[in-house]
Coordinates of C-alpha atoms in Angstrom, one line a residue:
Chain A
M1 CA -5.8 -28.1 -11.0
S2 CA -3.1 -30.7 -11.7
T3 CA 0.3 -29.2 -11.7
V4 CA 2.9 -30.3 -14.3
P5 CA 6.1 -31.3 -12.5
L6 CA 8.8 -28.7 -13.0
E7 CA 11.3 -31.3 -14.4
T8 CA 9.0 -32.3 -17.4
V9 CA 8.6 -28.7 -18.5
A10 CA 12.3 -28.1 -18.2
A11 CA 13.1 -31.2 -20.2
D12 CA 10.6 -30.3 -22.9
A13 CA 12.0 -26.8 -23.2
V14 CA 15.6 -27.8 -23.7
P15 CA 15.7 -31.5 -24.9
A16 CA 19.3 -31.4 -26.2
I17 CA 21.3 -30.0 -23.4
E18 CA 21.3 -31.5 -19.9
G19 CA 22.5 -30.3 -16.5
R20 CA 21.7 -26.6 -16.6
A21 CA 21.2 -24.9 -13.3
P22 CA 17.6 -23.7 -12.7
L23 CA 18.6 -20.1 -12.6
R24 CA 20.2 -20.5 -16.0
L25 CA 17.0 -21.9 -17.3
A26 CA 15.1 -19.1 -15.9
M27 CA 17.4 -16.5 -17.5
D28 CA 16.9 -18.2 -20.8
R29 CA 13.2 -18.1 -20.5
L30 CA 13.3 -14.5 -19.5
R31 CA 15.5 -13.7 -22.5
R32 CA 12.8 -15.1 -24.8
D33 CA 10.1 -13.0 -23.1
R34 CA 9.7 -9.8 -25.2
V35 CA 7.7 -7.9 -22.6
A36 CA 10.4 -8.6 -20.0
I37 CA 13.1 -7.4 -22.4
A38 CA 11.2 -4.2 -23.2
C39 CA 10.7 -3.6 -19.4
A40 CA 14.4 -4.2 -18.7
V41 CA 15.3 -1.7 -21.4
V42 CA 12.9 0.9 -20.0
I43 CA 14.4 0.3 -16.4
L44 CA 17.9 0.6 -17.8
L45 CA 17.0 3.9 -19.5
L46 CA 15.6 5.2 -16.2
V47 CA 18.8 4.2 -14.4
V48 CA 20.8 6.0 -17.0
T49 CA 18.6 9.0 -16.8
A50 CA 19.1 9.1 -13.0
L51 CA 22.9 8.8 -13.3
A52 CA 23.1 11.3 -16.1
A53 CA 20.8 13.9 -14.5
P54 CA 23.5 16.5 -13.9
L55 CA 24.8 16.0 -17.4
I56 CA 21.3 16.5 -18.9
A57 CA 20.8 19.6 -16.7
H58 CA 24.2 20.8 -18.0
L59 CA 23.2 20.2 -21.6
T60 CA 19.9 22.0 -21.3
G61 CA 21.5 24.7 -19.3
H62 CA 18.8 24.5 -16.7
D63 CA 19.0 23.7 -13.0
P64 CA 16.4 21.7 -11.1
T65 CA 15.9 24.3 -8.4
T66 CA 16.6 27.6 -10.2
Q67 CA 13.5 29.7 -10.7
Y68 CA 13.6 31.2 -14.2
R69 CA 11.3 34.1 -13.5
D70 CA 11.9 36.0 -16.7
T71 CA 11.6 33.2 -19.2
G72 CA 9.8 30.5 -17.2
L73 CA 6.8 32.6 -16.1
T74 CA 4.3 34.6 -18.2
P75 CA 4.0 38.3 -17.4
A76 CA 1.0 37.5 -15.2
G77 CA 3.2 35.1 -13.2
L78 CA 1.7 31.9 -14.5
P79 CA 3.7 28.9 -15.6
V80 CA 4.6 28.5 -19.2
G81 CA 3.6 25.5 -21.2
P82 CA 5.9 23.2 -23.0
N83 CA 8.0 25.0 -25.6
R84 CA 11.5 24.8 -27.1
Q85 CA 13.3 26.1 -24.1
F86 CA 11.2 24.2 -21.4
W87 CA 10.4 20.9 -23.0
F88 CA 7.9 20.0 -20.3
G89 CA 6.9 23.5 -19.4
T90 CA 7.6 25.2 -16.0
D91 CA 6.1 25.0 -12.7
N92 CA 4.4 27.7 -10.5
L93 CA 7.9 29.1 -9.5
G94 CA 9.2 29.1 -13.1
R95 CA 11.3 25.9 -12.6
D96 CA 12.0 23.6 -15.5
V97 CA 9.6 20.6 -15.2
F98 CA 11.7 18.5 -17.6
I99 CA 14.8 18.8 -15.4
R100 CA 12.8 18.3 -12.3
V101 CA 11.2 15.0 -13.7
V102 CA 14.8 13.9 -14.6
Y103 CA 16.1 14.6 -11.1
G104 CA 13.0 13.0 -9.6
T105 CA 14.1 9.7 -11.3
R106 CA 17.0 9.7 -8.9
I107 CA 14.9 9.9 -5.7
S108 CA 12.3 7.4 -6.9
L109 CA 14.9 4.7 -7.9
L110 CA 17.1 5.3 -4.9
V111 CA 14.3 5.1 -2.4
G112 CA 12.7 2.2 -4.3
V113 CA 15.8 0.2 -4.4
V114 CA 17.4 0.9 -1.1
S115 CA 14.2 0.4 0.9
T116 CA 13.5 -2.8 -1.0
V117 CA 16.9 -4.2 -0.3
L118 CA 16.5 -3.3 3.4
A119 CA 13.1 -5.0 3.5
I120 CA 14.3 -8.0 1.8
V121 CA 17.3 -8.4 4.1
A122 CA 15.2 -7.9 7.2
G123 CA 12.5 -10.1 5.9
V124 CA 14.8 -13.0 5.0
V125 CA 16.6 -12.8 8.5
V126 CA 13.3 -12.7 10.4
G127 CA 11.6 -15.2 8.2
V128 CA 14.4 -17.8 8.3
T129 CA 14.9 -17.4 12.0
A130 CA 11.2 -17.9 12.6
G131 CA 10.8 -20.8 10.2
Y132 CA 14.1 -22.5 11.3
F133 CA 13.8 -22.4 15.0
Q134 CA 10.0 -22.7 15.2
G135 CA 8.5 -22.9 18.7
A136 CA 8.3 -19.7 20.8
V137 CA 10.6 -17.7 18.5
D138 CA 8.3 -18.5 15.7
T139 CA 5.2 -17.6 17.4
V140 CA 6.5 -14.2 18.6
L141 CA 8.0 -13.3 15.2
A142 CA 5.1 -14.6 13.1
R143 CA 2.6 -12.8 15.2
F144 CA 4.7 -9.6 15.0
M145 CA 4.7 -9.9 11.3
D146 CA 0.9 -10.5 11.2
V147 CA 0.4 -7.4 13.3
V148 CA 2.7 -5.2 11.1
L149 CA 0.8 -6.5 8.0
S150 CA -2.6 -5.7 9.4
L151 CA -1.7 -2.1 10.3
P152 CA -2.9 0.7 8.0
F153 CA 0.6 1.4 6.9
L154 CA 0.1 4.9 5.4
L155 CA -1.4 6.3 8.6
F156 CA 1.3 4.7 10.7
A157 CA 4.0 5.9 8.3
I158 CA 2.9 9.6 8.6
A159 CA 2.6 9.2 12.3
L160 CA 6.2 8.0 12.4
V161 CA 7.2 10.9 10.1
A162 CA 5.5 13.2 12.7
V163 CA 7.8 12.0 15.3
A164 CA 11.0 11.7 13.3
G165 CA 10.6 14.6 10.9
P166 CA 10.4 14.2 7.1
S167 CA 13.6 13.3 5.3
I168 CA 14.8 10.8 2.7
V169 CA 16.3 8.5 5.4
V170 CA 13.1 8.4 7.4
S171 CA 11.1 7.6 4.2
V172 CA 13.5 4.7 3.3
C173 CA 13.2 3.3 6.9
V174 CA 9.5 3.6 7.1
I175 CA 8.9 2.0 3.7
A176 CA 11.3 -0.8 4.5
F177 CA 9.6 -1.4 7.9
F178 CA 6.2 -1.7 6.4
S179 CA 7.4 -3.9 3.6
F180 CA 9.6 -6.5 5.3
A181 CA 6.7 -8.4 7.0
A182 CA 5.3 -9.6 3.6
V183 CA 8.7 -10.9 2.6
G184 CA 9.2 -12.4 6.1
R185 CA 5.9 -14.3 6.0
I186 CA 6.7 -15.9 2.6
V187 CA 10.3 -16.7 3.6
R188 CA 9.1 -18.3 6.8
G189 CA 6.7 -20.5 5.0
Q190 CA 9.4 -21.7 2.6
T191 CA 11.8 -22.2 5.4
L192 CA 9.3 -24.4 7.2
S193 CA 9.3 -26.8 4.3
I194 CA 13.0 -26.6 3.5
R195 CA 14.1 -27.5 7.0
E196 CA 12.4 -30.9 6.7
R197 CA 14.4 -31.9 3.6
E198 CA 17.1 -34.6 3.7
Y199 CA 19.9 -32.3 2.9
I200 CA 19.3 -30.3 6.0
E201 CA 19.4 -33.5 8.1
A202 CA 22.6 -34.4 6.3
A203 CA 24.2 -31.1 7.1
R204 CA 23.2 -31.5 10.7
S205 CA 24.6 -35.0 11.0
L206 CA 27.8 -33.7 9.7
G207 CA 27.9 -31.4 12.7
A208 CA 27.1 -28.1 11.0
S209 CA 25.9 -25.3 13.3
D210 CA 22.4 -23.7 13.1
L211 CA 23.9 -20.6 11.7
R212 CA 25.8 -22.4 9.0
I213 CA 22.8 -24.5 8.0
M214 CA 20.7 -21.3 7.7
A215 CA 23.3 -19.4 5.7
V216 CA 24.6 -22.3 3.5
D217 CA 21.6 -24.7 3.1
V218 CA 18.5 -22.7 3.6
V219 CA 19.1 -19.1 2.2
P220 CA 20.3 -20.2 -1.2
N221 CA 17.1 -22.1 -1.7
L222 CA 15.1 -19.0 -1.1
I223 CA 16.5 -17.2 -4.1
A224 CA 13.6 -17.8 -6.4
P225 CA 10.9 -16.3 -4.3
V226 CA 13.2 -13.5 -3.1
I227 CA 14.0 -12.4 -6.6
V228 CA 10.3 -12.3 -7.6
Y229 CA 9.5 -10.4 -4.4
T230 CA 12.3 -7.9 -5.0
T231 CA 11.0 -7.0 -8.5
L232 CA 7.5 -6.6 -7.2
L233 CA 8.4 -4.6 -4.1
I234 CA 10.4 -1.9 -6.0
P235 CA 7.3 -0.5 -7.6
T236 CA 5.4 -0.6 -4.4
A237 CA 8.2 1.2 -2.6
I238 CA 8.3 3.9 -5.4
V239 CA 4.6 4.5 -5.1
F240 CA 4.9 4.6 -1.4
E241 CA 7.6 7.2 -1.6
A242 CA 5.7 9.2 -4.1
T243 CA 2.7 9.1 -1.8
L244 CA 4.7 10.2 1.2
S245 CA 6.1 13.2 -0.9
F246 CA 2.7 13.9 -2.2
L247 CA 1.4 14.3 1.3
G248 CA 4.4 16.5 2.2
M249 CA 5.7 13.8 4.5
G250 CA 8.6 12.6 2.3
V251 CA 11.5 14.2 0.8
V252 CA 11.7 17.8 1.7
P253 CA 11.3 20.5 -1.0
P254 CA 13.0 22.0 -3.0
T255 CA 14.5 18.6 -3.9
P256 CA 12.4 17.5 -6.8
T257 CA 10.5 14.2 -6.5
W258 CA 7.6 13.1 -8.7
G259 CA 5.5 12.9 -5.6
N260 CA 5.9 16.5 -4.5
M261 CA 5.6 17.7 -8.1
L262 CA 2.2 16.1 -8.3
S263 CA 1.4 17.5 -4.9
D264 CA 1.9 21.0 -6.4
S265 CA -0.2 20.1 -9.4
L266 CA -3.2 19.7 -7.1
Q267 CA -3.2 23.5 -6.8
Y268 CA -2.3 24.3 -10.4
Y269 CA -3.8 21.6 -12.6
Q270 CA -6.4 24.0 -13.8
V271 CA -3.9 26.3 -15.4
A272 CA -1.1 23.8 -16.3
W273 CA -2.0 20.3 -17.4
W274 CA 1.7 19.5 -17.9
F275 CA 2.0 19.6 -14.1
I276 CA 0.1 16.4 -13.9
L277 CA 1.1 14.8 -17.2
F278 CA 4.9 14.6 -17.0
P279 CA 5.6 13.5 -13.5
G280 CA 2.5 11.3 -13.5
L281 CA 3.7 9.6 -16.7
A282 CA 7.2 9.1 -15.4
L283 CA 5.7 7.5 -12.3
L284 CA 3.4 5.4 -14.2
I285 CA 6.0 4.1 -16.7
T286 CA 8.4 3.3 -13.9
T287 CA 6.0 1.3 -11.8
L288 CA 4.5 -0.4 -14.9
A289 CA 7.9 -1.5 -16.1
F290 CA 8.8 -3.0 -12.7
N291 CA 5.4 -4.7 -12.3
L292 CA 5.5 -6.3 -15.8
L293 CA 9.2 -7.4 -15.3
G294 CA 8.2 -8.8 -11.9
D295 CA 5.4 -10.8 -13.5
S296 CA 7.7 -12.1 -16.2
V297 CA 10.4 -13.0 -13.7
R298 CA 7.8 -15.1 -11.7
D299 CA 6.8 -16.9 -14.8
A300 CA 10.3 -17.6 -15.8
L301 CA 11.4 -18.9 -12.4
D302 CA 8.4 -21.2 -12.0
P303 CA 6.6 -22.0 -15.2
S304 CA 4.1 -24.1 -13.4
T305 CA 2.7 -21.2 -11.3
F306 CA -0.9 -20.6 -11.8
T307 CA -1.9 -17.1 -10.5
S308 CA -3.1 -17.2 -6.9
A309 CA -2.9 -20.9 -6.7
S310 CA -1.6 -20.4 -3.2
V311 CA -4.6 -18.3 -2.1
K312 CA -7.0 -21.1 -1.4
S313 CA -4.5 -23.4 0.4
R314 CA -4.3 -20.7 3.1
S315 CA -7.9 -20.6 3.9
Chain B
M1 CA -17.6 -21.8 16.8
I2 CA -18.0 -19.5 19.8
R3 CA -14.7 -20.6 21.2
F4 CA -13.1 -19.7 17.9
L5 CA -14.6 -16.2 17.9
V6 CA -13.7 -15.6 21.6
R7 CA -10.1 -16.6 20.8
R8 CA -10.0 -14.1 18.0
V9 CA -11.5 -11.3 20.1
L10 CA -8.9 -12.0 22.8
F11 CA -6.1 -11.9 20.3
G12 CA -7.5 -8.6 18.9
I13 CA -7.5 -7.0 22.4
L14 CA -3.9 -8.2 22.8
V15 CA -3.0 -6.5 19.4
L16 CA -4.7 -3.3 20.5
W17 CA -2.8 -3.3 23.7
L18 CA 0.5 -3.9 22.0
I19 CA -0.2 -1.0 19.6
S20 CA -1.1 1.2 22.6
V21 CA 2.2 0.4 24.2
A22 CA 4.1 1.2 21.0
V23 CA 2.2 4.4 20.5
F24 CA 2.8 5.5 24.1
V25 CA 6.5 4.8 23.9
L26 CA 6.8 6.4 20.5
F27 CA 4.9 9.6 21.2
F28 CA 5.2 10.3 24.9
V29 CA 8.5 8.9 25.8
A30 CA 10.5 9.7 22.7
P31 CA 12.8 12.6 23.1
H32 CA 10.8 15.6 22.1
D33 CA 9.2 18.4 24.1
P34 CA 5.4 18.7 23.9
A35 CA 5.3 21.2 26.9
R36 CA 7.6 23.5 25.1
A37 CA 5.6 23.1 21.9
I38 CA 2.3 24.1 23.7
A39 CA 3.7 26.9 25.8
G40 CA 5.3 28.4 22.8
R41 CA 8.9 29.6 22.1
Q42 CA 8.9 32.6 24.3
A43 CA 7.5 30.9 27.4
T44 CA 9.6 31.2 30.5
A45 CA 10.9 28.1 32.3
E46 CA 8.1 28.3 34.8
T47 CA 5.4 28.3 32.2
V48 CA 6.9 25.2 30.6
A49 CA 7.1 23.5 34.0
L50 CA 3.5 24.4 34.7
V51 CA 2.4 23.0 31.3
E52 CA 4.4 19.9 32.0
H53 CA 2.8 19.4 35.3
R54 CA -0.7 19.9 33.9
L55 CA 0.0 17.2 31.2
G56 CA 1.5 14.9 33.9
L57 CA 4.8 14.8 32.1
D58 CA 6.8 15.3 35.3
Q59 CA 5.6 12.0 36.7
P60 CA 7.4 8.7 36.4
V61 CA 6.9 6.9 33.0
L62 CA 4.9 4.0 34.4
T63 CA 2.5 6.3 36.3
Q64 CA 2.1 8.3 33.0
Y65 CA 1.4 5.0 31.2
W66 CA -1.2 4.0 33.8
H67 CA -3.0 7.3 33.5
F68 CA -2.9 7.0 29.7
L69 CA -4.5 3.5 29.9
V70 CA -7.2 4.6 32.4
R71 CA -8.1 7.5 30.3
L72 CA -8.1 5.3 27.2
A73 CA -10.4 2.8 28.9
H74 CA -12.8 5.7 29.5
G75 CA -12.7 6.7 25.9
D76 CA -10.8 9.8 26.7
L77 CA -8.2 10.5 24.1
G78 CA -6.8 13.7 25.6
Y79 CA -6.9 17.2 24.2
S80 CA -5.5 18.7 21.0
Y81 CA -2.3 20.7 21.5
Y82 CA -3.3 22.9 18.6
N83 CA -6.8 24.1 19.7
S84 CA -7.4 22.3 23.0
E85 CA -10.5 20.5 21.7
P86 CA -11.1 17.1 23.0
V87 CA -9.6 14.6 20.5
R88 CA -12.6 12.4 20.8
S89 CA -15.0 15.0 19.5
L90 CA -12.5 16.0 16.7
I91 CA -12.5 12.4 15.5
V92 CA -16.3 11.8 16.0
A93 CA -17.0 14.9 13.9
R94 CA -15.0 13.5 11.0
L95 CA -16.0 10.0 11.1
P96 CA -19.1 10.2 9.0
V97 CA -17.1 11.6 6.1
T98 CA -14.6 8.8 6.2
L99 CA -17.4 6.3 6.7
S100 CA -19.4 7.5 3.7
L101 CA -16.3 7.6 1.6
T102 CA -15.1 4.1 2.5
L103 CA -18.5 2.2 2.4
G104 CA -19.6 3.8 -0.9
G105 CA -16.1 3.1 -2.4
A106 CA -16.2 -0.5 -1.2
I107 CA -19.6 -1.2 -2.8
L108 CA -18.4 0.3 -6.0
W109 CA -15.1 -1.6 -6.1
L110 CA -16.7 -4.9 -5.2
L111 CA -19.3 -4.5 -8.0
L112 CA -16.5 -3.5 -10.4
G113 CA -13.8 -5.9 -9.3
V114 CA -15.9 -9.0 -8.6
G115 CA -17.8 -8.4 -11.8
I116 CA -14.7 -8.1 -14.0
G117 CA -13.2 -11.1 -12.1
I118 CA -16.2 -13.4 -12.8
A119 CA -16.4 -12.3 -16.5
S120 CA -12.7 -13.0 -17.1
A121 CA -12.8 -16.4 -15.2
R122 CA -15.8 -17.6 -17.2
H123 CA -13.9 -16.8 -20.4
P124 CA -10.3 -17.2 -19.7
R125 CA -7.9 -16.0 -22.4
S126 CA -10.7 -14.3 -24.2
L127 CA -10.3 -10.6 -25.5
L128 CA -12.3 -9.6 -22.4
D129 CA -9.9 -11.5 -20.1
R130 CA -7.0 -9.9 -21.7
S131 CA -8.3 -6.4 -21.4
A132 CA -9.1 -7.2 -17.8
T133 CA -5.5 -8.1 -17.3
V134 CA -4.3 -4.8 -18.7
F135 CA -6.8 -3.0 -16.4
V136 CA -5.5 -4.9 -13.4
L137 CA -1.9 -4.1 -14.3
G138 CA -2.7 -0.4 -14.7
G139 CA -4.7 -0.4 -11.4
L140 CA -1.8 -2.0 -9.5
S141 CA 0.7 0.4 -11.0
M142 CA -1.3 3.6 -10.6
P143 CA -0.8 5.5 -7.3
T144 CA -4.2 6.5 -5.8
F145 CA -3.4 10.2 -5.9
L146 CA -2.6 10.0 -9.6
V147 CA -6.0 8.4 -10.3
G148 CA -7.6 11.1 -8.2
L149 CA -5.8 13.9 -10.0
L150 CA -6.7 12.5 -13.4
L151 CA -10.4 12.2 -12.4
L152 CA -10.3 15.8 -11.1
Y153 CA -8.7 17.0 -14.4
F154 CA -11.0 15.2 -16.8
L155 CA -14.3 14.7 -15.0
F156 CA -14.3 17.9 -13.0
F157 CA -12.2 20.5 -14.8
R158 CA -12.6 19.6 -18.5
L159 CA -16.3 19.0 -18.1
H160 CA -16.6 22.2 -16.1
L161 CA -15.0 24.1 -19.0
L162 CA -17.6 22.5 -21.2
G163 CA -20.2 23.9 -19.0
V164 CA -21.1 20.6 -17.4
D165 CA -20.8 20.6 -13.6
A166 CA -21.9 17.0 -13.0
F167 CA -19.1 16.1 -10.7
P168 CA -18.0 18.6 -8.0
G169 CA -14.2 18.7 -7.5
G170 CA -14.3 18.6 -3.7
G171 CA -16.0 19.5 -0.5
Y172 CA -18.5 17.5 1.5
V173 CA -22.2 17.7 2.1
P174 CA -23.6 15.8 5.0
F175 CA -26.1 13.1 4.2
T176 CA -28.6 14.5 6.6
Q177 CA -28.5 17.9 4.8
S178 CA -29.0 16.6 1.3
P179 CA -28.6 13.0 0.2
A180 CA -28.4 14.0 -3.4
Q181 CA -25.7 16.5 -2.9
W182 CA -23.9 14.1 -0.6
A183 CA -23.7 11.5 -3.3
Q184 CA -22.8 13.9 -6.0
H185 CA -19.9 15.2 -4.0
L186 CA -18.7 11.8 -3.3
I187 CA -18.8 10.3 -6.8
L188 CA -15.2 11.2 -7.8
P189 CA -13.7 10.1 -4.5
W190 CA -15.7 6.8 -4.6
L191 CA -14.5 6.3 -8.2
T192 CA -10.9 6.9 -7.2
L193 CA -11.0 4.3 -4.4
A194 CA -12.9 1.9 -6.7
L195 CA -10.6 2.1 -9.7
V196 CA -7.5 1.7 -7.6
S197 CA -8.9 -1.3 -5.6
A198 CA -11.0 -3.0 -8.2
A199 CA -7.8 -4.3 -9.9
T200 CA -6.9 -6.3 -6.8
Y201 CA -10.4 -7.8 -6.4
S202 CA -10.8 -8.8 -10.0
R203 CA -7.4 -10.6 -9.9
L204 CA -8.4 -12.3 -6.6
T205 CA -11.8 -13.3 -7.9
R206 CA -10.6 -14.6 -11.2
G207 CA -7.8 -16.6 -9.6
S208 CA -10.0 -18.3 -6.9
L209 CA -12.9 -18.8 -9.3
L210 CA -10.8 -20.6 -11.8
E211 CA -9.5 -22.8 -9.1
V212 CA -12.9 -23.6 -7.8
F213 CA -14.0 -24.4 -11.3
G214 CA -11.6 -27.3 -11.3
E215 CA -13.1 -28.8 -8.1
D216 CA -15.1 -32.0 -8.2
Y217 CA -18.3 -30.6 -6.8
V218 CA -18.5 -28.0 -9.6
R219 CA -18.1 -30.8 -12.1
T220 CA -20.8 -32.7 -10.3
A221 CA -23.1 -29.6 -10.4
R222 CA -22.5 -29.3 -14.1
A223 CA -23.0 -33.1 -14.7
K224 CA -26.4 -32.8 -13.0
G225 CA -27.4 -30.4 -15.8
I226 CA -27.8 -27.2 -13.8
T227 CA -27.5 -24.1 -15.9
E228 CA -24.1 -22.5 -16.2
Q229 CA -25.5 -19.4 -14.5
R230 CA -26.5 -21.4 -11.4
V231 CA -23.3 -23.2 -11.3
V232 CA -21.2 -20.1 -11.3
Y233 CA -23.3 -17.9 -9.0
R234 CA -24.8 -20.5 -6.6
H235 CA -22.1 -23.1 -6.3
A236 CA -18.7 -21.8 -7.3
L237 CA -18.9 -18.1 -6.3
R238 CA -19.7 -18.8 -2.7
S239 CA -16.5 -20.6 -1.8
A240 CA -14.5 -18.5 -4.3
L241 CA -15.4 -15.4 -2.4
T242 CA -13.5 -16.2 0.8
P243 CA -10.2 -14.6 -0.3
V244 CA -12.2 -11.6 -1.5
V245 CA -13.9 -11.3 1.9
T246 CA -10.4 -11.3 3.6
Q247 CA -9.1 -8.6 1.4
L248 CA -12.3 -6.6 1.9
G249 CA -11.9 -6.8 5.6
I250 CA -8.3 -5.6 5.4
D251 CA -9.0 -2.7 3.0
V252 CA -12.2 -1.4 4.8
G253 CA -10.6 -1.7 8.2
A254 CA -7.6 0.3 7.0
L255 CA -9.6 2.9 5.1
L256 CA -11.9 3.6 8.1
G257 CA -8.9 4.9 9.9
G258 CA -8.7 7.6 7.2
A259 CA -8.7 7.4 3.4
I260 CA -5.7 9.6 3.6
I261 CA -4.9 10.2 0.0
T262 CA -8.4 10.4 -1.4
E263 CA -9.4 12.8 1.3
N264 CA -6.5 15.0 0.6
V265 CA -6.9 15.1 -3.1
F266 CA -10.6 15.9 -2.9
G267 CA -10.5 18.1 0.2
L268 CA -12.8 15.9 2.2
P269 CA -12.8 16.7 5.9
G270 CA -12.3 13.1 7.1
L271 CA -10.0 11.4 9.5
G272 CA -7.2 11.1 6.9
Q273 CA -7.2 14.8 6.3
L274 CA -7.2 15.4 10.0
A275 CA -4.2 13.0 10.4
V276 CA -2.2 14.9 7.7
Q277 CA -3.1 18.3 9.3
S278 CA -2.1 17.1 12.7
V279 CA 1.3 15.9 11.5
V280 CA 1.9 19.3 9.9
T281 CA 1.0 21.1 13.1
Q282 CA 2.8 18.4 15.3
D283 CA -0.4 17.8 17.2
L284 CA 0.6 14.5 18.8
P285 CA -2.6 13.7 20.9
V286 CA -4.7 13.9 17.7
I287 CA -2.4 11.7 15.8
V288 CA -2.3 9.2 18.6
G289 CA -6.0 9.3 18.8
I290 CA -6.5 8.6 15.1
V291 CA -3.8 5.8 15.1
L292 CA -5.6 4.1 18.0
V293 CA -9.0 4.5 16.3
A294 CA -7.6 3.2 13.1
A295 CA -6.0 0.2 14.9
F296 CA -9.3 -0.5 16.5
F297 CA -11.1 -0.6 13.1
V298 CA -8.5 -2.9 11.7
V299 CA -8.8 -5.4 14.6
A300 CA -12.6 -5.1 14.5
A301 CA -12.6 -5.7 10.7
N302 CA -10.5 -8.7 11.2
I303 CA -12.9 -10.3 13.7
V304 CA -15.8 -9.6 11.4
V305 CA -13.9 -11.3 8.5
D306 CA -13.3 -14.4 10.7
F307 CA -17.0 -14.5 11.5
L308 CA -17.9 -14.1 7.8
Y309 CA -15.5 -16.9 7.0
A310 CA -17.3 -19.2 9.3
V311 CA -20.5 -18.4 7.5
L312 CA -19.2 -18.8 4.0
D313 CA -17.1 -21.8 4.5
P314 CA -18.5 -24.5 7.0
R315 CA -15.1 -26.1 7.2
V316 CA -13.8 -23.3 9.3
R317 CA -16.5 -23.7 11.9
R318 CA -15.1 -27.1 13.0
R319 CA -11.7 -25.8 13.9

């Protein structure tokens, strides 16, 4: 497959104006992408929901952990379905599913974003170090990343939780640890090619230290892949967190998370379909929005990408 | 070729050793008190000391590690803290469940994923290709447990309400007891694994097949006047499948250590369920055992993949 040089595409897209930074061009392309805009709006709404959770709880007069035994449970002790008081119904303890889904947004976004940021930082540091210094450093770090990537991460994650005890901090660290290697490997590959460029040689001949070259000349050139990876890692991290909570290895109840709500639904789905529907839908909308946005960002940053074009060159 | 494989096996052994060290440090040296956990809260100091002595926890760390390695080399994974059963027999008892689940699921997701991938690569940008893209995005965004829950709700519960009990909602029947029952109980778990994984596989197949279609030898094959069917299935697919094989190795290797989520949703007594139960009961030897077994499967799967690679792609053999 012949690849169109990036410059030609850029020149075709904006013939009148010259001298725009690649990131500006990418932003312009992204702004014209309707799917990307829709996803960004959805994500923005989710962030607002997360921030406004206490306000929403105040307006409805319901608390995420209060058990409304009189109004939220039928006389037989079963959860009530969606009605005017409980929009999304109640759970087996008579808690308001709507408010719990709203509060669950906080955990999902928090864990998703924080662990992704940690993974990206660690991945960039390790990847740049390995790619820049090469030799023994590279061998050790690259092999280490290969090993981390080949581990069945969920099993290792719950094993780590067994030692450390479940909590939100442990979840974040575990997710970050099992995500950084994928970033690190990509960054290493990019660094390997960047370090051979003329401007690196120029910087070195000017007497710049290794640290300065890495920080000033290498890292800024990694922005494109790192941005793409960030948007694609967030939904993975959110699913990872939900999975840990689902297995009872994540955030500890009664803190509401989509994962532990769905975990409860495993026992009650036969009497209360709203147990699966609402947290499941929230989770699906969130991950779908981030995944679609990630795809658009990738297309915007590199219009010449052809899906999995890199797969074969590795074989 | 043989040198290549030997090198891979040696590297695999190195990885296993590294993981065993990590596991040992994490579980046996980390600050927690297994002797106290076994002896119980009301045990006297003497009882705790006795348990400690029996577990060898009062010996120097290096000696402990040596014993750990020697036992490991004999296939002895220790005894469960929870019910004192040998960890090995606990694992062996559950292996068939995980094995049935993984292999059946893998066959299903290969058929589904590769099939969809071929169809959309042959007609890129068609309606079929576009629906396949939607399917892939859905599959990549859906957590496994959500797929499992939805299948349980619709195919087990709703059908059950209608009086159709085609798909049991859980439990496991050994193959040796009744092959038909075995398959019937595993349909929903298989489908769960397949729906989640097929997305990745169809994306991989489509991408690499499209790329292979652009190669000279495919053009040559077409120019010779071979039917399109033959070009796709005999010429292009073979080399397009290499990334699929890699992914398959990774996935099957990982799942053999326990299809944790699927087993828990459907209540299948496999390794994954055992792992979760052991975490809940803080049964460290069992967790360690499963982690080591899982690591072994991953390493073994990687070696098998390398071997298959050499079979599928003659260029690898020369390295």
